[in-house]
Amino acid sequence: MSNAARHCENTPLEPHTQAPKHLAGQSASNGLVRTFIGLAVVVAVIYGVAWMLKTARRSKEERNSGMGMRSEAVVALGPNRSLHLVRTGRDLVLLGVAEHGVTPIRTYTEDEARSQGLLPEDGDEPAGAQASPLRNVLHEIRRRTQR
């Protein structure tokens, strides 16, 4: 055996078990800073995705509901059957709705609907409504919670 090989075999290995004192505090604080930065990035990504989903849902709802149509009145006739009075611009369409379809029954102009009592006159109570405090409270609650 060579002299160098014998020298390496006889030399004890002493691993460094501690970091130098000037680096020990820095590595702990660097780890905390990196952890907080990572946490902030994750929270920002979560908020960003939530905002994008909310925006997409709003635009989808606007596309589905349309801007020119609004339901004026609904009368339930039985299970899965009803009449809907739908405003489309200045016209009103009376629709029959059943399980298997929607059927237009009649189209009214705004003036015809008012003259036949389907719409209230300007400033009047809705057709058939009685002036009672409870009815007024319910009407106000419906108006405020309607989407």
mmCIF file of C-alpha atoms in Angstrom:
data_model
loop_
_atom_site.group_PDB
_atom_site.id
_atom_site.type_symbol
_atom_site.label_atom_id
_atom_site.label_comp_id
_atom_site.label_asym_id
_atom_site.label_seq_id
_atom_site.Cartn_x
_atom_site.Cartn_y
_atom_site.Cartn_z
ATOM 1 C CA MET A 1 0.000 0.000 0.000
ATOM 2 C CA SER A 2 1.114 3.497 -0.709
ATOM 3 C CA ASN A 3 1.928 6.031 1.895
ATOM 4 C CA ALA A 4 -0.948 8.364 0.836
ATOM 5 C CA ALA A 5 -3.540 5.564 1.075
ATOM 6 C CA ARG A 6 -2.385 4.683 4.587
ATOM 7 C CA HIS A 7 -2.521 8.289 5.636
ATOM 8 C CA CYS A 8 -6.141 8.700 4.466
ATOM 9 C CA GLU A 9 -7.256 5.529 6.187
ATOM 10 C CA ASN A 10 -5.845 6.573 9.510
ATOM 11 C CA THR A 11 -7.269 10.092 9.489
ATOM 12 C CA PRO A 12 -10.462 10.279 11.579
ATOM 13 C CA LEU A 13 -13.428 12.023 10.010
ATOM 14 C CA GLU A 14 -15.025 14.762 12.061
ATOM 15 C CA PRO A 15 -18.197 16.092 10.446
ATOM 16 C CA HIS A 16 -19.202 19.616 11.305
ATOM 17 C CA THR A 17 -22.353 19.231 13.398
ATOM 18 C CA GLN A 18 -23.066 22.921 13.799
ATOM 19 C CA ALA A 19 -23.204 25.773 11.353
ATOM 20 C CA PRO A 20 -20.885 28.620 12.063
ATOM 21 C CA LYS A 21 -22.348 30.991 14.602
ATOM 22 C CA HIS A 22 -22.596 33.905 12.184
ATOM 23 C CA LEU A 23 -24.748 31.808 9.745
ATOM 24 C CA ALA A 24 -27.065 30.064 12.248
ATOM 25 C CA GLY A 25 -29.368 33.045 12.840
ATOM 26 C CA GLN A 26 -29.474 34.031 9.181
ATOM 27 C CA SER A 27 -30.628 30.631 7.941
ATOM 28 C CA ALA A 28 -33.536 30.551 10.412
ATOM 29 C CA SER A 29 -34.706 34.061 9.508
ATOM 30 C CA ASN A 30 -34.255 33.358 5.788
ATOM 31 C CA GLY A 31 -36.424 30.257 6.177
ATOM 32 C CA LEU A 32 -39.187 32.254 7.885
ATOM 33 C CA VAL A 33 -39.069 34.985 5.250
ATOM 34 C CA ARG A 34 -39.274 32.433 2.435
ATOM 35 C CA THR A 35 -42.199 30.704 4.195
ATOM 36 C CA PHE A 36 -44.161 33.958 4.586
ATOM 37 C CA ILE A 37 -43.477 34.984 0.983
ATOM 38 C CA GLY A 38 -44.682 31.571 -0.201
ATOM 39 C CA LEU A 39 -47.805 31.874 1.949
ATOM 40 C CA ALA A 40 -48.534 35.350 0.557
ATOM 41 C CA VAL A 41 -48.180 34.056 -3.015
ATOM 42 C CA VAL A 42 -50.579 31.157 -2.348
ATOM 43 C CA VAL A 43 -53.176 33.448 -0.720
ATOM 44 C CA ALA A 44 -52.895 35.904 -3.638
ATOM 45 C CA VAL A 45 -53.427 33.093 -6.152
ATOM 46 C CA ILE A 46 -56.504 31.864 -4.250
ATOM 47 C CA TYR A 47 -58.030 35.370 -4.188
ATOM 48 C CA GLY A 48 -57.211 35.853 -7.863
ATOM 49 C CA VAL A 49 -58.914 32.600 -8.869
ATOM 50 C CA ALA A 50 -61.971 33.413 -6.708
ATOM 51 C CA TRP A 51 -62.257 36.874 -8.336
ATOM 52 C CA MET A 52 -61.992 35.376 -11.836
ATOM 53 C CA LEU A 53 -64.678 32.774 -11.074
ATOM 54 C CA LYS A 54 -67.009 35.416 -9.621
ATOM 55 C CA THR A 55 -66.541 37.661 -12.656
ATOM 56 C CA ALA A 56 -67.150 34.774 -15.057
ATOM 57 C CA ARG A 57 -70.316 33.759 -13.189
ATOM 58 C CA ARG A 58 -71.697 37.330 -13.313
ATOM 59 C CA SER A 59 -71.129 37.631 -17.037
ATOM 60 C CA LYS A 60 -72.713 34.216 -17.609
ATOM 61 C CA GLU A 61 -75.792 35.226 -15.577
ATOM 62 C CA GLU A 62 -76.143 38.447 -17.615
ATOM 63 C CA ARG A 63 -75.940 36.473 -20.860
ATOM 64 C CA ASN A 64 -78.529 33.954 -19.632
ATOM 65 C CA SER A 65 -81.038 36.484 -18.331
ATOM 66 C CA GLY A 66 -80.697 38.949 -21.165
ATOM 67 C CA MET A 67 -81.129 42.671 -20.860
ATOM 68 C CA GLY A 68 -84.447 43.171 -22.663
ATOM 69 C CA MET A 69 -86.691 40.650 -20.869
ATOM 70 C CA ARG A 70 -88.197 40.803 -17.395
ATOM 71 C CA SER A 71 -90.893 38.779 -15.661
ATOM 72 C CA GLU A 72 -93.811 41.008 -14.623
ATOM 73 C CA ALA A 73 -96.122 38.429 -13.019
ATOM 74 C CA VAL A 74 -96.447 34.684 -12.420
ATOM 75 C CA VAL A 75 -99.577 32.697 -11.597
ATOM 76 C CA ALA A 76 -99.213 29.073 -10.542
ATOM 77 C CA LEU A 77 -101.951 26.903 -12.049
ATOM 78 C CA GLY A 78 -100.907 23.588 -10.558
ATOM 79 C CA PRO A 79 -97.867 21.384 -10.204
ATOM 80 C CA ASN A 80 -95.424 22.222 -13.009
ATOM 81 C CA ARG A 81 -97.914 24.564 -14.723
ATOM 82 C CA SER A 82 -98.032 28.349 -14.623
ATOM 83 C CA LEU A 83 -98.739 31.526 -16.553
ATOM 84 C CA HIS A 84 -95.995 34.121 -16.939
ATOM 85 C CA LEU A 85 -96.371 37.688 -18.092
ATOM 86 C CA VAL A 86 -92.993 38.647 -19.560
ATOM 87 C CA ARG A 87 -92.005 42.152 -20.652
ATOM 88 C CA THR A 88 -89.949 42.305 -23.839
ATOM 89 C CA GLY A 89 -89.189 45.944 -24.472
ATOM 90 C CA ARG A 90 -92.575 47.755 -24.718
ATOM 91 C CA ASP A 91 -94.551 44.555 -25.381
ATOM 92 C CA LEU A 92 -95.808 42.001 -22.886
ATOM 93 C CA VAL A 93 -96.100 38.310 -23.737
ATOM 94 C CA LEU A 94 -98.395 35.949 -21.829
ATOM 95 C CA LEU A 95 -96.725 32.525 -21.701
ATOM 96 C CA GLY A 96 -98.122 29.179 -20.650
ATOM 97 C CA VAL A 97 -95.429 27.065 -19.001
ATOM 98 C CA ALA A 98 -95.776 23.314 -18.486
ATOM 99 C CA GLU A 99 -93.480 20.351 -17.947
ATOM 100 C CA HIS A 100 -92.670 19.839 -21.579
ATOM 101 C CA GLY A 101 -92.662 23.315 -23.012
ATOM 102 C CA VAL A 102 -93.472 27.002 -23.117
ATOM 103 C CA THR A 103 -96.342 28.275 -25.262
ATOM 104 C CA PRO A 104 -96.954 31.939 -26.124
ATOM 105 C CA ILE A 105 -100.656 32.642 -25.526
ATOM 106 C CA ARG A 106 -100.984 36.325 -26.405
ATOM 107 C CA THR A 107 -98.869 39.418 -26.980
ATOM 108 C CA TYR A 108 -100.029 42.757 -25.506
ATOM 109 C CA THR A 109 -98.763 46.257 -26.049
ATOM 110 C CA GLU A 110 -98.130 48.205 -22.882
ATOM 111 C CA ASP A 111 -101.306 50.271 -23.354
ATOM 112 C CA GLU A 112 -103.467 47.162 -23.923
ATOM 113 C CA ALA A 113 -102.082 45.528 -20.797
ATOM 114 C CA ARG A 114 -102.840 48.620 -18.705
ATOM 115 C CA SER A 115 -106.373 48.934 -20.077
ATOM 116 C CA GLN A 116 -107.108 45.262 -19.309
ATOM 117 C CA GLY A 117 -105.727 45.523 -15.783
ATOM 118 C CA LEU A 118 -102.640 43.368 -16.318
ATOM 119 C CA LEU A 119 -100.361 46.242 -15.356
ATOM 120 C CA PRO A 120 -101.004 48.935 -12.758
ATOM 121 C CA GLU A 121 -101.651 52.450 -13.940
ATOM 122 C CA ASP A 122 -98.745 54.778 -13.247
ATOM 123 C CA GLY A 123 -98.613 55.267 -9.459
ATOM 124 C CA ASP A 124 -101.493 52.829 -8.760
ATOM 125 C CA GLU A 125 -101.489 49.600 -6.797
ATOM 126 C CA PRO A 126 -101.052 46.371 -8.790
ATOM 127 C CA ALA A 127 -104.293 44.956 -10.237
ATOM 128 C CA GLY A 128 -106.348 43.124 -7.602
ATOM 129 C CA ALA A 129 -104.198 44.311 -4.709
ATOM 130 C CA GLN A 130 -105.844 45.445 -1.516
ATOM 131 C CA ALA A 131 -104.323 48.286 0.438
ATOM 132 C CA SER A 132 -103.381 46.518 3.657
ATOM 133 C CA PRO A 133 -100.289 47.165 5.765
ATOM 134 C CA LEU A 134 -99.196 43.512 5.637
ATOM 135 C CA ARG A 135 -99.494 43.399 1.841
ATOM 136 C CA ASN A 136 -97.468 46.614 1.576
ATOM 137 C CA VAL A 137 -94.732 45.194 3.826
ATOM 138 C CA LEU A 138 -94.611 41.955 1.821
ATOM 139 C CA HIS A 139 -94.499 43.889 -1.441
ATOM 140 C CA GLU A 140 -91.614 46.012 -0.146
ATOM 141 C CA ILE A 141 -89.682 42.919 1.034
ATOM 142 C CA ARG A 142 -90.151 41.268 -2.368
ATOM 143 C CA ARG A 143 -89.020 44.417 -4.138
ATOM 144 C CA ARG A 144 -85.846 44.698 -2.053
ATOM 145 C CA THR A 145 -84.896 41.019 -2.303
ATOM 146 C CA GLN A 146 -85.701 40.535 -5.981
ATOM 147 C CA ARG A 147 -82.605 39.802 -8.100
#
